[in-house]
Amino acid sequence: MPGTATANSAVIEISKLSTRFGEHVVHAGLDLEVRQGEIFAVIGGSGSGKSTLLREMILLHRPDAGSIRVLGVDLRDIDDPAALALRLRWGVMFQHGGLFGSLTVMENVGLPLREHRHLDDAAVDALAAQKLALTGLDPEVGEQYPSELSGGMMKRASLARALVLDPELLFLDEPTAGLDPESAGEVDQLVRKLRDQGGLTIVMVTHDLDLLWQLADRVAFLADGKVAGIGSMAELALMDEPAIRKFFHGPRGRAAQEQQQSASPQSENLRSPAWKPK
Ligand code: ADP
Ligand code: MG
């Protein structure tokens, strides 16, 4: 079937990407590949273009030049039916949840099914309940409204909605930002569970060093409009690139690295202080 990625192939291919806002150059010939089945993270300083890159991958922003292929489909000049077909193959968890405040959690999670699948109400509710359970939410939470949820529950509900169409690709924008350490640890476990179920490719933007060290297979470090380095966290930590060295050898990066190196099973749930870019 055309447009279907096979094992070990690239599910996202970005070539010579350029993005400007007026005179401000955000991406200047950026190249990147995300492989089938990996947990891929994008990191870099504030304003380095991480969120914009994510928005470009999911058809929310149009680059000025270069190409992006997602699941084998070129996003340039994509028509509406093709864009819709593609949107149904990925799930997105936005940083602030993006749930509709006027709908219950259950209605929010079921919404993509109602819009895109020909199912009766009972079938929609059953599938939505299944995703709530997968993300560790009690069935009662389904009856609540987003404003009644804690930050951690909101992230779970939004993840349940992102997964409801059983996507091939999952995009996470700062999945643990703003959460207390315990809730952040629970999100880690959830991402790990999704990874272990297999099949899903996950792309995330995060500052969370625990997520990065424990779960990311590969990490791309953005600086000066390009990928300044790419590899596992351990590989990045050895790179000579000044921006990357600053990230790893600043006080917070070093503390997290040391904690990682001395990590025992018991310390797995200890979280390092969140790294904030300058
Ligand atoms: P990051 O997520 O790495 O912090 P962003 O991708 O959000 O960075 O933004 C990269 C740069 O582009 C920043 O300087 C930001 O101010 C600018 N930018 C992002 N979106 C817009 C926009 N819609 N209009 C103008 N400038 C923008
Ligand atoms: Mg951002």
CSV table of C-alpha atoms and ligand atoms in Angstrom, one decimal:
chain,number,residue,atom,x,y,z
A,1,MET,CA,0.0,0.0,0.0
A,2,PRO,CA,1.6,3.3,-1.0
A,3,GLY,CA,2.3,5.7,1.9
A,4,THR,CA,2.7,2.9,4.4
A,5,ALA,CA,6.1,2.9,6.2
A,6,THR,CA,7.7,-0.5,6.5
A,7,ALA,CA,9.8,-1.7,9.5
A,8,ASN,CA,13.1,0.3,9.9
A,9,SER,CA,12.1,2.8,7.3
A,10,ALA,CA,11.8,6.5,8.0
A,11,VAL,CA,8.3,7.6,9.1
A,12,ILE,CA,9.3,11.3,8.9
A,13,GLU,CA,11.8,12.7,6.5
A,14,ILE,CA,12.7,16.3,6.6
A,15,SER,CA,15.0,17.8,4.1
A,16,LYS,CA,16.5,21.4,3.7
A,17,LEU,CA,13.7,22.8,5.9
A,18,SER,CA,13.6,26.6,6.1
A,19,THR,CA,11.2,28.6,8.3
A,20,ARG,CA,11.1,32.4,8.8
A,21,PHE,CA,8.9,34.7,10.7
A,22,GLY,CA,9.5,38.0,8.9
A,23,GLU,CA,13.2,38.5,9.1
A,24,HIS,CA,13.6,36.0,11.9
A,25,VAL,CA,15.1,32.8,10.6
A,26,VAL,CA,14.0,29.8,12.7
A,27,HIS,CA,15.0,26.8,10.6
A,28,ALA,CA,17.9,27.2,8.0
A,29,GLY,CA,18.2,24.1,6.0
A,30,LEU,CA,17.3,21.5,8.7
A,31,ASP,CA,17.5,17.8,7.9
A,32,LEU,CA,16.0,15.1,10.1
A,33,GLU,CA,14.7,11.5,9.9
A,34,VAL,CA,12.5,9.7,12.4
A,35,ARG,CA,12.5,6.0,12.2
A,36,GLN,CA,9.7,3.5,12.5
A,37,GLY,CA,9.0,2.5,16.1
A,38,GLU,CA,11.4,4.8,17.9
A,39,ILE,CA,10.9,7.4,20.6
A,40,PHE,CA,12.4,10.5,19.1
A,41,ALA,CA,12.9,13.7,21.1
A,42,VAL,CA,13.6,17.2,20.0
A,43,ILE,CA,15.5,19.4,22.4
A,44,GLY,CA,17.2,22.8,22.2
A,45,GLY,CA,17.1,26.2,23.8
A,46,SER,CA,14.1,28.4,24.1
A,47,GLY,CA,13.2,29.8,20.7
A,48,SER,CA,15.3,27.2,18.8
A,49,GLY,CA,12.3,26.2,16.7
A,50,LYS,CA,11.2,22.9,18.4
A,51,SER,CA,7.5,23.7,18.6
A,52,THR,CA,7.4,25.2,15.2
A,53,LEU,CA,9.0,22.0,13.8
A,54,LEU,CA,6.4,19.9,15.5
A,55,ARG,CA,3.6,22.1,14.1
A,56,GLU,CA,5.1,21.8,10.7
A,57,MET,CA,5.1,18.0,11.0
A,58,ILE,CA,1.4,18.0,11.8
A,59,LEU,CA,0.3,20.4,9.1
A,60,LEU,CA,-0.4,23.3,11.5
A,61,HIS,CA,2.4,25.5,10.0
A,62,ARG,CA,3.7,25.7,6.5
A,63,PRO,CA,7.5,25.9,6.1
A,64,ASP,CA,9.0,28.5,3.7
A,65,ALA,CA,11.1,25.9,1.9
A,66,GLY,CA,12.3,22.3,2.0
A,67,SER,CA,10.3,19.1,2.2
A,68,ILE,CA,8.6,17.1,5.0
A,69,ARG,CA,7.4,13.6,4.3
A,70,VAL,CA,5.2,12.0,7.0
A,71,LEU,CA,4.3,8.3,6.7
A,72,GLY,CA,5.5,8.5,3.1
A,73,VAL,CA,3.3,11.5,2.2
A,74,ASP,CA,4.9,14.8,1.0
A,75,LEU,CA,3.2,17.6,3.0
A,76,ARG,CA,3.9,20.2,0.3
A,77,ASP,CA,0.8,20.9,-1.8
A,78,ILE,CA,-1.2,18.2,0.0
A,79,ASP,CA,-4.9,18.5,-0.8
A,80,ASP,CA,-7.6,18.4,1.8
A,81,PRO,CA,-8.7,14.8,1.5
A,82,ALA,CA,-5.1,13.6,1.7
A,83,ALA,CA,-4.4,15.9,4.7
A,84,LEU,CA,-7.5,14.5,6.5
A,85,ALA,CA,-6.4,10.9,5.7
A,86,LEU,CA,-3.0,11.7,7.2
A,87,ARG,CA,-4.4,13.4,10.3
A,88,LEU,CA,-6.3,10.2,11.1
A,89,ARG,CA,-3.0,8.3,11.2
A,90,TRP,CA,-1.4,10.4,13.9
A,91,GLY,CA,-2.4,11.5,17.4
A,92,VAL,CA,-1.3,14.7,19.0
A,93,MET,CA,-1.1,15.6,22.7
A,94,PHE,CA,-0.8,19.4,23.0
A,95,GLN,CA,1.1,21.0,25.8
A,96,HIS,CA,-2.0,22.4,27.4
A,97,GLY,CA,-4.2,19.4,26.7
A,98,GLY,CA,-6.4,21.0,24.1
A,99,LEU,CA,-9.6,19.3,25.5
A,100,PHE,CA,-12.9,21.0,24.9
A,101,GLY,CA,-14.1,22.5,28.1
A,102,SER,CA,-17.8,22.1,27.3
A,103,LEU,CA,-17.5,18.3,26.8
A,104,THR,CA,-16.9,15.7,29.4
A,105,VAL,CA,-13.7,13.7,29.4
A,106,MET,CA,-15.5,10.7,27.8
A,107,GLU,CA,-17.0,13.0,25.1
A,108,ASN,CA,-13.6,14.5,24.4
A,109,VAL,CA,-12.0,11.1,24.1
A,110,GLY,CA,-14.8,9.8,21.9
A,111,LEU,CA,-15.0,12.9,19.6
A,112,PRO,CA,-12.5,11.7,17.0
A,113,LEU,CA,-14.5,8.4,16.7
A,114,ARG,CA,-17.8,10.2,16.3
A,115,GLU,CA,-16.3,12.4,13.6
A,116,HIS,CA,-14.4,9.9,11.7
A,117,ARG,CA,-15.8,6.4,12.3
A,118,HIS,CA,-19.2,5.1,11.6
A,119,LEU,CA,-19.9,3.7,15.0
A,120,ASP,CA,-23.0,3.8,17.3
A,121,ASP,CA,-22.9,5.6,20.7
A,122,ALA,CA,-22.3,2.4,22.6
A,123,ALA,CA,-19.3,1.4,20.4
A,124,VAL,CA,-17.8,4.9,20.8
A,125,ASP,CA,-18.2,4.8,24.5
A,126,ALA,CA,-16.7,1.4,24.8
A,127,LEU,CA,-13.6,2.4,22.8
A,128,ALA,CA,-13.3,5.7,24.7
A,129,ALA,CA,-13.5,3.8,28.0
A,130,GLN,CA,-10.8,1.4,26.8
A,131,LYS,CA,-8.4,4.3,26.1
A,132,LEU,CA,-9.2,5.9,29.5
A,133,ALA,CA,-8.3,2.6,31.1
A,134,LEU,CA,-5.1,2.4,29.1
A,135,THR,CA,-4.0,5.8,30.3
A,136,GLY,CA,-4.9,4.8,33.9
A,137,LEU,CA,-8.0,6.9,34.4
A,138,ASP,CA,-10.9,5.6,36.4
A,139,PRO,CA,-14.2,5.3,34.6
A,140,GLU,CA,-15.8,8.0,36.8
A,141,VAL,CA,-13.3,10.5,35.4
A,142,GLY,CA,-15.0,10.1,32.1
A,143,GLU,CA,-18.0,11.9,33.5
A,144,GLN,CA,-16.0,14.9,34.6
A,145,TYR,CA,-15.2,18.1,32.8
A,146,PRO,CA,-11.6,19.2,31.9
A,147,SER,CA,-11.8,22.1,34.5
A,148,GLU,CA,-12.3,19.5,37.2
A,149,LEU,CA,-9.1,17.6,36.4
A,150,SER,CA,-5.6,17.8,37.9
A,151,GLY,CA,-2.7,18.5,35.6
A,152,GLY,CA,-1.7,14.9,35.5
A,153,MET,CA,-5.3,13.7,34.8
A,154,MET,CA,-5.6,16.3,32.0
A,155,LYS,CA,-2.5,15.0,30.3
A,156,ARG,CA,-3.8,11.4,30.6
A,157,ALA,CA,-7.2,12.4,29.2
A,158,SER,CA,-5.6,14.2,26.3
A,159,LEU,CA,-3.3,11.2,25.7
A,160,ALA,CA,-6.4,9.0,25.6
A,161,ARG,CA,-8.0,11.2,23.0
A,162,ALA,CA,-4.7,11.2,21.0
A,163,LEU,CA,-4.7,7.4,21.0
A,164,VAL,CA,-8.4,6.8,20.3
A,165,LEU,CA,-8.0,6.3,16.6
A,166,ASP,CA,-5.1,3.9,17.2
A,167,PRO,CA,-2.5,6.1,15.4
A,168,GLU,CA,0.7,5.0,13.9
A,169,LEU,CA,2.5,8.2,15.1
A,170,LEU,CA,2.1,10.0,18.3
A,171,PHE,CA,3.3,13.6,18.8
A,172,LEU,CA,3.8,14.9,22.4
A,173,ASP,CA,4.5,18.5,23.1
A,174,GLU,CA,6.0,18.8,26.6
A,175,PRO,CA,4.2,15.8,28.0
A,176,THR,CA,5.4,16.4,31.6
A,177,ALA,CA,5.6,20.2,31.7
A,178,GLY,CA,3.9,21.7,34.7
A,179,LEU,CA,3.4,18.4,36.4
A,180,ASP,CA,4.5,17.5,39.9
A,181,PRO,CA,7.3,14.9,40.0
A,182,GLU,CA,4.9,12.1,40.9
A,183,SER,CA,2.5,12.8,38.0
A,184,ALA,CA,5.4,13.4,35.6
A,185,GLY,CA,6.8,9.9,36.6
A,186,GLU,CA,3.4,8.4,35.8
A,187,VAL,CA,3.5,10.0,32.4
A,188,ASP,CA,6.9,8.5,31.9
A,189,GLN,CA,5.5,5.1,32.7
A,190,LEU,CA,2.6,5.6,30.3
A,191,VAL,CA,5.0,6.5,27.4
A,192,ARG,CA,7.1,3.5,28.3
A,193,LYS,CA,3.9,1.3,28.2
A,194,LEU,CA,2.9,2.6,24.8
A,195,ARG,CA,6.5,2.0,23.5
A,196,ASP,CA,6.4,-1.6,24.9
A,197,GLN,CA,3.1,-2.4,23.2
A,198,GLY,CA,5.0,-1.9,20.0
A,199,GLY,CA,4.2,-0.4,16.6
A,200,LEU,CA,3.9,3.2,17.6
A,201,THR,CA,6.4,5.9,16.7
A,202,ILE,CA,6.6,8.7,19.2
A,203,VAL,CA,7.9,12.2,18.6
A,204,MET,CA,8.2,14.5,21.5
A,205,VAL,CA,9.4,17.9,22.4
A,206,THR,CA,10.5,18.0,26.0
A,207,HIS,CA,12.9,19.5,28.5
A,208,ASP,CA,12.4,16.6,30.9
A,209,LEU,CA,15.8,15.0,31.5
A,210,ASP,CA,14.3,11.9,33.0
A,211,LEU,CA,12.1,11.3,30.0
A,212,LEU,CA,15.1,12.0,27.7
A,213,TRP,CA,17.5,9.7,29.5
A,214,GLN,CA,15.2,6.9,30.3
A,215,LEU,CA,12.9,6.7,27.2
A,216,ALA,CA,14.2,8.6,24.2
A,217,ASP,CA,15.9,6.3,21.7
A,218,ARG,CA,17.3,9.2,19.7
A,219,VAL,CA,17.4,12.9,20.4
A,220,ALA,CA,17.9,15.8,18.0
A,221,PHE,CA,19.4,19.0,19.4
A,222,LEU,CA,18.3,22.1,17.5
A,223,ALA,CA,20.6,25.1,17.4
A,224,ASP,CA,21.1,27.9,14.8
A,225,GLY,CA,18.3,26.6,12.7
A,226,LYS,CA,19.8,23.2,12.2
A,227,VAL,CA,20.2,19.9,13.9
A,228,ALA,CA,23.4,20.5,15.8
A,229,GLY,CA,23.6,16.9,17.0
A,230,ILE,CA,21.6,13.7,16.9
A,231,GLY,CA,21.9,10.4,18.7
A,232,SER,CA,21.2,8.8,22.1
A,233,MET,CA,21.5,11.1,25.1
A,234,ALA,CA,24.8,9.2,26.0
A,235,GLU,CA,26.1,10.0,22.5
A,236,LEU,CA,25.0,13.6,22.6
A,237,ALA,CA,26.7,14.0,26.0
A,238,LEU,CA,30.0,13.2,24.3
A,239,MET,CA,29.7,15.7,21.4
A,240,ASP,CA,31.9,18.7,21.1
A,241,GLU,CA,29.3,21.1,19.7
A,242,PRO,CA,29.3,24.2,22.0
A,243,ALA,CA,25.5,24.5,22.4
A,244,ILE,CA,25.3,20.8,23.2
A,245,ARG,CA,28.2,20.9,25.7
A,246,LYS,CA,26.5,23.8,27.4
A,247,PHE,CA,23.3,21.8,27.8
A,248,PHE,CA,25.0,18.8,29.2
A,249,HIS,CA,27.7,20.4,31.2
A,250,GLY,CA,25.7,23.2,32.8
A,251,PRO,CA,24.8,22.5,36.5
A,252,ARG,CA,21.4,20.9,35.9
A,253,GLY,CA,22.5,18.8,32.9
A,254,ARG,CA,25.4,17.5,34.9
A,255,ALA,CA,23.3,16.6,37.9
A,256,ALA,CA,20.9,14.7,35.8
A,257,GLN,CA,23.7,12.9,34.0
A,258,GLU,CA,25.3,11.9,37.3
A,259,GLN,CA,22.0,10.7,38.7
A,260,GLN,CA,21.5,8.7,35.5
A,261,GLN,CA,24.9,7.1,35.8
A,262,SER,CA,24.3,6.1,39.4
A,263,ALA,CA,20.7,5.1,38.7
A,264,SER,CA,19.5,2.0,40.6
A,265,PRO,CA,16.1,0.5,40.3
A,266,GLN,CA,15.0,2.3,43.5
A,267,SER,CA,16.1,5.7,42.2
A,268,GLU,CA,14.2,5.3,39.0
A,269,ASN,CA,11.3,7.4,40.2
A,270,LEU,CA,13.5,10.2,41.6
A,271,ARG,CA,13.3,13.1,39.2
A,272,SER,CA,16.0,15.6,38.5
A,273,PRO,CA,15.1,19.2,38.5
A,274,ALA,CA,13.5,20.3,35.3
A,275,TRP,CA,16.0,21.7,32.9
A,276,LYS,CA,14.9,25.2,31.7
A,277,PRO,CA,16.6,26.6,28.6
A,278,LYS,CA,18.1,30.0,28.9
B,1,ADP,P1,10.8,26.6,20.8
B,1,ADP,O1,9.6,25.8,20.9
B,1,ADP,O2,12.1,25.9,20.5
B,1,ADP,O3,11.0,27.4,22.1
B,1,ADP,P2,9.4,28.0,18.8
B,1,ADP,O4,9.3,27.0,17.7
B,1,ADP,O5,8.2,28.2,19.6
B,1,ADP,O6,10.6,27.7,19.7
B,1,ADP,O7,9.7,29.4,18.2
B,1,ADP,C1,10.9,29.7,17.4
B,1,ADP,C2,11.0,31.1,17.1
B,1,ADP,O8,10.0,31.5,16.3
B,1,ADP,C3,10.9,32.0,18.4
B,1,ADP,O9,11.8,33.1,18.3
B,1,ADP,C4,9.5,32.5,18.3
B,1,ADP,O10,9.3,33.7,18.9
B,1,ADP,C5,9.2,32.6,16.8
B,1,ADP,N1,7.8,32.3,16.5
B,1,ADP,C6,7.2,31.1,16.7
B,1,ADP,N2,5.9,31.2,16.2
B,1,ADP,C7,5.8,32.4,15.7
B,1,ADP,C8,4.7,33.1,15.1
B,1,ADP,N3,3.5,32.5,14.9
B,1,ADP,N4,4.9,34.4,14.7
B,1,ADP,C9,6.1,35.0,14.8
B,1,ADP,N5,7.2,34.4,15.4
B,1,ADP,C10,7.0,33.1,15.9
B,2,MG,MG,8.2,25.4,22.3
